[in-house]
XYZ file of C-alpha atoms in Angstrom:
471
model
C 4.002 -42.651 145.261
C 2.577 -39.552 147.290
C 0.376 -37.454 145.170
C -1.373 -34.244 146.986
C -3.515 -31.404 146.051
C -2.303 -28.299 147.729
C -5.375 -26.346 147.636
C -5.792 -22.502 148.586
C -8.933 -21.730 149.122
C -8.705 -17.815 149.161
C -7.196 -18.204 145.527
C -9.233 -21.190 143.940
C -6.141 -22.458 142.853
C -4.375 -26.027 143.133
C -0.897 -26.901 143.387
C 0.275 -30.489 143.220
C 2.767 -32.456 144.746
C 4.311 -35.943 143.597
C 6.984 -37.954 144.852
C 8.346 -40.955 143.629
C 11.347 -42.846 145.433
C 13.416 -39.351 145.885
C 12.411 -37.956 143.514
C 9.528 -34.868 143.237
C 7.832 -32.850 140.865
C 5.182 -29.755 141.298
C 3.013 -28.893 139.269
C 1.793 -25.415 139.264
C 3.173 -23.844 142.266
C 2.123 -20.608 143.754
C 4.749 -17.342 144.078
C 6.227 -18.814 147.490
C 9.044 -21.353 147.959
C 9.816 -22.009 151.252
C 6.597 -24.319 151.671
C 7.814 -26.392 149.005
C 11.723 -26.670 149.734
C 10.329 -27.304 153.719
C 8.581 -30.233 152.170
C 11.572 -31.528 149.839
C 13.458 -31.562 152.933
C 11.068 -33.537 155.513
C 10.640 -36.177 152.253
C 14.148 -35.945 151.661
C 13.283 -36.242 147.845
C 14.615 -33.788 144.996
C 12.828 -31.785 143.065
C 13.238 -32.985 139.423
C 10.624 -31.485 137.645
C 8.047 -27.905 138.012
C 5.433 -28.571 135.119
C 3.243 -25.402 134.452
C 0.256 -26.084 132.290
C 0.082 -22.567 131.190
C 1.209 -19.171 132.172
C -1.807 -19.245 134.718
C -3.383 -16.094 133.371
C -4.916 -15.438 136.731
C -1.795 -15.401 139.642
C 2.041 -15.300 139.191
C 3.777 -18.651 139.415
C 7.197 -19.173 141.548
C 8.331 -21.643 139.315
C 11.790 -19.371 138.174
C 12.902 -19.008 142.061
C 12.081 -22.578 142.544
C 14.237 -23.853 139.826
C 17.126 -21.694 140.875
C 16.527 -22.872 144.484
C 16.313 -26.681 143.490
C 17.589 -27.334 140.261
C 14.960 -28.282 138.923
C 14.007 -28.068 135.046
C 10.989 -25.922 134.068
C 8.405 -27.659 132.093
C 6.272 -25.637 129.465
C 3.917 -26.754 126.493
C 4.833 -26.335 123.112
C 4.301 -22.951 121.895
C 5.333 -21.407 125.341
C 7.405 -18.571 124.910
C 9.725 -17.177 127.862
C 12.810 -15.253 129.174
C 14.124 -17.713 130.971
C 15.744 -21.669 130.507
C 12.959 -24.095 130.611
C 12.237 -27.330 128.404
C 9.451 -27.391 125.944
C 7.277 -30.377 126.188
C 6.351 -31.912 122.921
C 3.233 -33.425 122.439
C 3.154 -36.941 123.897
C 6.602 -36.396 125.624
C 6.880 -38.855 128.371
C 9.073 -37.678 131.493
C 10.015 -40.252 134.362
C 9.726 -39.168 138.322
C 11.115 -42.446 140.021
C 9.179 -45.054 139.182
C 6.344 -43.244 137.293
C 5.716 -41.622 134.073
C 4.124 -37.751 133.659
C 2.951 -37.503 129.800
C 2.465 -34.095 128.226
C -0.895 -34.009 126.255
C -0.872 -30.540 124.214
C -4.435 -29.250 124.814
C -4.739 -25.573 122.836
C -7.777 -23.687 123.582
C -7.418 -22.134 127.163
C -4.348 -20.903 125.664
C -2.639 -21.794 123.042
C 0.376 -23.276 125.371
C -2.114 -25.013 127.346
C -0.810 -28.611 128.360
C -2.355 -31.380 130.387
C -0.056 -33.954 132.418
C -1.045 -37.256 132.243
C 0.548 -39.533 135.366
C 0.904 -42.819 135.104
C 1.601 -45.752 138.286
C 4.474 -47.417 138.779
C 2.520 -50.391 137.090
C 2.195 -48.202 133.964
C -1.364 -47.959 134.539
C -3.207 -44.404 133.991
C -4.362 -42.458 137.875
C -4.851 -39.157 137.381
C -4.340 -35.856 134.710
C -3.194 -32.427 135.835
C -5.527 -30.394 133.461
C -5.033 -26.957 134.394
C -7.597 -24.593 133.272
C -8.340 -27.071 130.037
C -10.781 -29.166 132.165
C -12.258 -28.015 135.390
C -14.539 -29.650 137.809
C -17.826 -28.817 136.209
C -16.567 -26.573 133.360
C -13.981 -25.567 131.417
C -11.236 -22.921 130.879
C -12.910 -19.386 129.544
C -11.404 -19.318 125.768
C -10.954 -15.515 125.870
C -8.132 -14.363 127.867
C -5.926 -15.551 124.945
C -6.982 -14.066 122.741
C -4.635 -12.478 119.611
C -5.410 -10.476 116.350
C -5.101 -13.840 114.335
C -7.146 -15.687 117.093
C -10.318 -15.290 117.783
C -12.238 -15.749 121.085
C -14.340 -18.266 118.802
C -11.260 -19.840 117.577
C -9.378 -20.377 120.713
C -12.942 -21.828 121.736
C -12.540 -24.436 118.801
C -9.357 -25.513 119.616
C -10.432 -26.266 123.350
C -13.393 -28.565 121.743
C -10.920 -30.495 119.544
C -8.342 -30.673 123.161
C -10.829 -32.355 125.153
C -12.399 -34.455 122.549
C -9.258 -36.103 121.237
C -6.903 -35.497 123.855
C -8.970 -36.287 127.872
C -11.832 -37.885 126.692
C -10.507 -41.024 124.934
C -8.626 -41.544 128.244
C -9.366 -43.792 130.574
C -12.797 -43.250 132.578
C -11.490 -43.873 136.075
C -8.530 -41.667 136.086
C -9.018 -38.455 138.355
C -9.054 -35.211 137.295
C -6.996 -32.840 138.881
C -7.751 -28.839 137.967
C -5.469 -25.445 138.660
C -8.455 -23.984 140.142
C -12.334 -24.504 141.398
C -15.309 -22.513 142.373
C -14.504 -18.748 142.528
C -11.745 -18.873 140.305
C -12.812 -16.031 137.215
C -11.144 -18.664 134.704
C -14.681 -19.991 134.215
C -18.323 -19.689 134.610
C -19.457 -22.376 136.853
C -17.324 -24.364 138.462
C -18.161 -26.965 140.910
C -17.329 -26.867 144.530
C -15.273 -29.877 144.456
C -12.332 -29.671 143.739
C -11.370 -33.185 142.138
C -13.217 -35.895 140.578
C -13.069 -38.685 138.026
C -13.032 -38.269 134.342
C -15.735 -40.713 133.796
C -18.070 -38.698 136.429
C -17.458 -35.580 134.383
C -18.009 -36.754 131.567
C -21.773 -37.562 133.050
C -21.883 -33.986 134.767
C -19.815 -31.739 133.241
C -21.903 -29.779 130.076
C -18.406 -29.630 128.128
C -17.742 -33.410 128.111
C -21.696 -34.455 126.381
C -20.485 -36.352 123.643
C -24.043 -35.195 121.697
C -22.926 -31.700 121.790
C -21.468 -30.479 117.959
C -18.574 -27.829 117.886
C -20.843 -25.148 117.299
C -22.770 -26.009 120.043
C -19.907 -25.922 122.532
C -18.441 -22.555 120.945
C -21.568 -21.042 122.061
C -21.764 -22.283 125.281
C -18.213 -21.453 125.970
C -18.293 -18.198 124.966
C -21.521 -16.377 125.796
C -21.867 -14.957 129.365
C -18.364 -14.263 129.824
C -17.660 -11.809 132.653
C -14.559 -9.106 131.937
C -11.680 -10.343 133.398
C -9.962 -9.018 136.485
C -7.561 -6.130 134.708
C -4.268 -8.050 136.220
C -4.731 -11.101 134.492
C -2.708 -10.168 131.097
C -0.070 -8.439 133.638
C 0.275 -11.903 135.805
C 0.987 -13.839 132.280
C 3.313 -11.545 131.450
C 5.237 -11.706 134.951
C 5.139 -15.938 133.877
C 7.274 -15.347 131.255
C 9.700 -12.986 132.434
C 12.083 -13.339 135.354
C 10.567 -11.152 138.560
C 11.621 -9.767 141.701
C 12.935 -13.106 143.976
C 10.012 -13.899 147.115
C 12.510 -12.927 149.249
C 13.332 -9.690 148.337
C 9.944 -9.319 148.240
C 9.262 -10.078 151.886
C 12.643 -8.312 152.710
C 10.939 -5.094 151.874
C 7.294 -6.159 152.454
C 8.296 -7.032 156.606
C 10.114 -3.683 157.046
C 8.854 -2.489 160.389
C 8.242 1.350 160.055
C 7.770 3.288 163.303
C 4.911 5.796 163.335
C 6.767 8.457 161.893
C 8.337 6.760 159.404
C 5.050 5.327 158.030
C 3.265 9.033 158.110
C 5.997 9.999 155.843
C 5.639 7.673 153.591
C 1.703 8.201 153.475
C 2.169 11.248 152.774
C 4.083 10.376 149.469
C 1.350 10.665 146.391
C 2.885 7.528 144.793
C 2.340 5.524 148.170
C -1.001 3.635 149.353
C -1.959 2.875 152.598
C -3.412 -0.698 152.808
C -5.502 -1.642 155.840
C -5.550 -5.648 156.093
C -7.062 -6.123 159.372
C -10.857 -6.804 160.085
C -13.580 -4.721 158.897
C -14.215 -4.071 162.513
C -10.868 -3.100 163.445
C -10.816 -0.414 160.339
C -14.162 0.949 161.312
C -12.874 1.827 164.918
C -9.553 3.590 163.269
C -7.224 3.752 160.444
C -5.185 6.200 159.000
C -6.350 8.365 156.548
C -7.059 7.727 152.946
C -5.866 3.821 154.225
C -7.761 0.910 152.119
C -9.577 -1.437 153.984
C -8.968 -5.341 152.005
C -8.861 -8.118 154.940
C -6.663 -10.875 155.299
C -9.795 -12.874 156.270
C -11.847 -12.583 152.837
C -10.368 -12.995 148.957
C -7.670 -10.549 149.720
C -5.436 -11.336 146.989
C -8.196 -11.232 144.388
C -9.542 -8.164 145.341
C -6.013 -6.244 145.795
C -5.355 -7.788 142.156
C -8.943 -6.523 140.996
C -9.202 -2.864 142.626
C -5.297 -1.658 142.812
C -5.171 -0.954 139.124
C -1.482 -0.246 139.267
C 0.214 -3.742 139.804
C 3.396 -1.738 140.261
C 1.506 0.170 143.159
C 4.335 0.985 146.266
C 2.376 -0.205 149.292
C 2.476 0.432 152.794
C 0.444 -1.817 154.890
C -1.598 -1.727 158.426
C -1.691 -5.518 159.291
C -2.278 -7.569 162.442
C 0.743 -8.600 164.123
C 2.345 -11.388 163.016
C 0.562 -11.384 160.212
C 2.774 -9.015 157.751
C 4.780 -11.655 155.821
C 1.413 -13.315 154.970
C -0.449 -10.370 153.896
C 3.471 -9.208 151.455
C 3.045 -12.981 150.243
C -0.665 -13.040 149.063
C -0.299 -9.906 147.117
C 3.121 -10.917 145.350
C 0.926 -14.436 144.573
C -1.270 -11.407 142.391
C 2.160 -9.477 141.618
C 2.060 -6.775 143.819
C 5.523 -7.308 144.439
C 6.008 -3.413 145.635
C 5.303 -3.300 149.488
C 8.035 -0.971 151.786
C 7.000 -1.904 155.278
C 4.492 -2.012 157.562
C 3.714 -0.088 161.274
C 5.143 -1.669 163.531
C 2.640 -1.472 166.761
C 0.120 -1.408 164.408
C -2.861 1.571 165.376
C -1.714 1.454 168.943
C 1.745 2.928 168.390
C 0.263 4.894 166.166
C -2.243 6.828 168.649
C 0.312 6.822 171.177
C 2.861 9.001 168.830
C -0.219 11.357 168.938
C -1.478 11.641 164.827
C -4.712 11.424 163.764
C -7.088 8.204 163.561
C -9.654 8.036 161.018
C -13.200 5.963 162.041
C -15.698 4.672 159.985
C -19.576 4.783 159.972
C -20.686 0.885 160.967
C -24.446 0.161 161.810
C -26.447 -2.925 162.131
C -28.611 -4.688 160.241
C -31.516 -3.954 162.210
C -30.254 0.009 162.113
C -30.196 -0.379 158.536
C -33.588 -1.525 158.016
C -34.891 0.558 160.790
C -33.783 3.744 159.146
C -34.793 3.188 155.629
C -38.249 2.463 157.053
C -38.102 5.724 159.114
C -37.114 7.594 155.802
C -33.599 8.587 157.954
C -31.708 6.683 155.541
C -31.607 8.378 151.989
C -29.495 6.384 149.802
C -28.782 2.762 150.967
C -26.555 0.837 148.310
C -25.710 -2.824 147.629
C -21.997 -3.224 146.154
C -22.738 -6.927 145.985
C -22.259 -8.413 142.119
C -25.096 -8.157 139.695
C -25.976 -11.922 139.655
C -26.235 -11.813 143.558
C -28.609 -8.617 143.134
C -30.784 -9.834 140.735
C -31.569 -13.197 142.245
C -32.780 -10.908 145.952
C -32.370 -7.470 146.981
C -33.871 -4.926 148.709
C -36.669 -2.931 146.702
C -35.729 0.194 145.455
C -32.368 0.024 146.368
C -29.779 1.158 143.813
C -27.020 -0.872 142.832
C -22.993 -0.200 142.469
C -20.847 -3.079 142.480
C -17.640 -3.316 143.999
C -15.652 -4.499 140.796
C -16.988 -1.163 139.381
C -16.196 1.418 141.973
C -13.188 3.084 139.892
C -15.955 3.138 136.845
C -19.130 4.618 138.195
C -18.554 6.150 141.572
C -18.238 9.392 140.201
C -22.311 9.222 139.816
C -22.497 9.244 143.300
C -22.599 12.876 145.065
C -19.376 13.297 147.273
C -21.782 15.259 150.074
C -24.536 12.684 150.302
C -24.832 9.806 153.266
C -24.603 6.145 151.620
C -25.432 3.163 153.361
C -23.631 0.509 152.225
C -24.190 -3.254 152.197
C -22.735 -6.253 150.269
C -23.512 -9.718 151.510
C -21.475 -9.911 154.344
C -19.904 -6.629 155.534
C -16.561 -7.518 153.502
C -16.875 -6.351 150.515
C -19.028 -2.952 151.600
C -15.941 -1.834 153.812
C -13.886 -1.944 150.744
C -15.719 0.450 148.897
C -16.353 2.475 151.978
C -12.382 2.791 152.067
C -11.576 3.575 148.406
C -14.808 6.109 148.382
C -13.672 7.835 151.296
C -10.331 7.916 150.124
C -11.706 9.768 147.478
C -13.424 12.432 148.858
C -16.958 10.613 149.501
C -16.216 11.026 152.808
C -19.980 10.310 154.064
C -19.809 6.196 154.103
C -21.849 4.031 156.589
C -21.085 0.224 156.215
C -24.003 -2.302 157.367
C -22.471 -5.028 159.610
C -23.238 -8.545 158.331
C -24.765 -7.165 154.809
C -27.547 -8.956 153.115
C -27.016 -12.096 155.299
C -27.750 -9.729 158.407
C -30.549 -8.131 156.901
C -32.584 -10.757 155.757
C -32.593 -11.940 159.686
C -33.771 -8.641 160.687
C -38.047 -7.541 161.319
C -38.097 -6.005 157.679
C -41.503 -5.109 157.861
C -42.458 -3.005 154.986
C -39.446 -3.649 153.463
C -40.035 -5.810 150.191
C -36.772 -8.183 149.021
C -37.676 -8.896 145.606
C -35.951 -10.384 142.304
C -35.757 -7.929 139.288
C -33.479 -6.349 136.896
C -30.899 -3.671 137.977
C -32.521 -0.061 138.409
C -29.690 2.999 137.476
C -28.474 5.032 140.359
């Protein structure tokens, strides 16, 4: 038996792999294919089986292309709904891969098609459950993002205490558990770092597991303090029931290489957005104008997922070279699946055919602080969340987080100078872009952020833990 995590970090999200003999099955598989059918062919195994525990909620699965690619038969939960062929698990349905056996455990709550697989050895003896978001390391699946006008966040909360209590917890203690996703995933509140563990360790550590807490108990827990989810979560479950755009039309478009002037005419289409994926250094010396600034090297997909509202967005992208495909494939993984190209010769060709380059205010830490302390800096802002904020930030300084730039920027003044800092000089060159694409054209991004700053000689400068003060 070979039995791997596939783990991508920039998404929080687990795939797995399991072979038996020749035979293979995946559970949860990101958008992409040609990792897994590279695999298949190096084990020489066939794929037999793609189990999805739910419809995700948070990316879009390649499971259709992959079936249609391999052959292999869909696997869904009872009360999964979709457009395409797939077979629906019934509770306790036991499926063979070589010489093991993958049970289906229906575990409602997550969502009401949630299922856990439950893998057995070739001696028949339990090893390890694929819980999706049912069970993660350290927490559980939020019990809102299902929610319907006969089901109530309360309800679907209910359903995930009866799941775990009569469904994972009788099993056996040594088994591990294997999540879709782990610590930055916005499927929970407070998930652990690791990204694996045994069920009879969670059951010690994990709040959700105490066998003293009462249904009540666990309803509250679950559902108070529950962030608003990213706005393309509903659109990513509905792309994992319908049949999409194939990855490879998708990079077919995505890798078009556009000469200079064939990108400037497509930026200057209304409907068309510039993306800038490069390094926040690289987009302060020059961009094009209006381009967004979301790197490669940070939670790119999130971020594109949480700030382009339209997931149907056409996209034209400034990327490093060689890196193009990668950047088309992290935002179809989200399903932005609408990309027409990319410059070819990147900001260098694009100089050289003589149009304009766009640069960016960038200061240092110690520039930062030194000018707020000389009074030359009026309106310093931290996009950083509101947890990070209250636990240590800079007295007096106002506070506009990222995730709420569409919301409240509009209460900045489009003349003023801000000063912007997150916590590491990612996030605050985002919202420099998208405010200076919208006419706050007056944006100075602090290299390194709050990490930076806290290194610097602050001197007067207080960093203190309070609540948020308004703009």
């Amino acid at each position: 038996m070979i039995l791997d995590q596939l783990y991508t970090k920039c998404l929080a999200e687990a795939t797995y792999y399991i072979t038996s003999g020749k035979e293979a099955a995946i559970v949860d598989p990101l958008r992409e294919t040609e990792p897994y059918l590279e695999r298949l062919k190096n084990d020489g195994a066939t794929l037999k089986y793609i189990f999805l525990t739910h419809f995700h909620a948070d990316f879009v699965s390649g499971h259709v292309d992959l079936a249609l690619k391999t052959g292999a038969r869909i696997v869904l939960g009872p009360n999964a709904t979709a457009a395409y062929e797939f077979h629906q698990a019934k509770d306790g349905e036991i499926f063979t891969l070589g010489d093991l056996k993958i049970k289906a455990l229906h575990t409602p709550g997550h969502t009401m098609e949630s299922t856990c697989y439950l893998l057995f050895t070739e001696k028949g003896e339990q090893h390890a459950i694929f819980t999706g978001d049912t069970l993660f390391i350290g927490d559980v699946g939020r019990p809102d993002l299902a929610v319907k006008s006969d089901l109530t966040t309360a309800d679907l909360a209910g359903y995930l205490y009866e799941s775990l209590r009569n469904k994972i917890m009788p099993l056996d203690d040594h088994i591990i558990v294997y999540p879709a996703h782990g610590a930055g995933s916005a499927c929970g509140k407070n998930m652990s770092s690791e990204t694996y563990d045994t069920l009879g360790s969670q059951k010690k550590l994990n709040y959700a597991l105490d066998s003293k807490l009462s249904k009540t108990e666990f309803v509250n827990m679950t559902t108070e303090g529950l962030a608003e989810p990213p706005q393309y979560f509903p659109l990513n479950v509905a792309m994992n029931k319908a049949v999409n755009s194939t990855i490879d039309s998708i990079l077919g478009s995505g890798t078009t290489a556009l000469s200079p002037l064939e990108f400037q005419n497509l930026a200057s289409q209304e409907d068309v957005l510039i993306l800038d994926v490069r390094t926040p250094n690289d987009y302060a010396k020059g961009s094009v104008k209006n381009a967004w600034f979301i790197g490669l090297d940070g939670t790119f997909a999130p971020w594109v997922g949480a700030l382009i509202e339209d997931i149907h967005q056409k996209i034209i992208l400034i990327a490093p070279e060689g890196r193009e495909a990668e950047a088309v494939t992290r935002m179809a993984r989200v399903g932005y699946d609408n990309t027409l190209g990319y410059l070819s010769g990147g900001m260098a060709a694009w100089e050289r055919a003589g149009f304009p380059v766009e640069k960016t205010g960038n200061i240092s830490a110690q520039e930062f602080v030194d000018g707020i302390q000389l009074g030359e800096i009026k309106n310093p802002l931290d996009v950083r969340k509101t947890p990070e904020y209250d636990t240590k930030h800079i007295e007096d300084i106002a506070l506009l987080p990222l995730d709420d730039i569409h919301k409240k920027l509009s209460s900045l003044q489009p003349q003023s100078t801000y000063h912007v800092h997150c916590a590491g000089g990612y996030r605050s060159m985002i919202f420099s872009s998208i405010a200076k694409s919208k006419g706050y054209l007056n944006m100075v991004n602090v290299e390194g952020g709050f990490g930076a700053i806290k290194k610097t000689n602050l001197k007067s400068l207080n960093l203190v833990s309070t609540s948020t003060i308004d703009l």
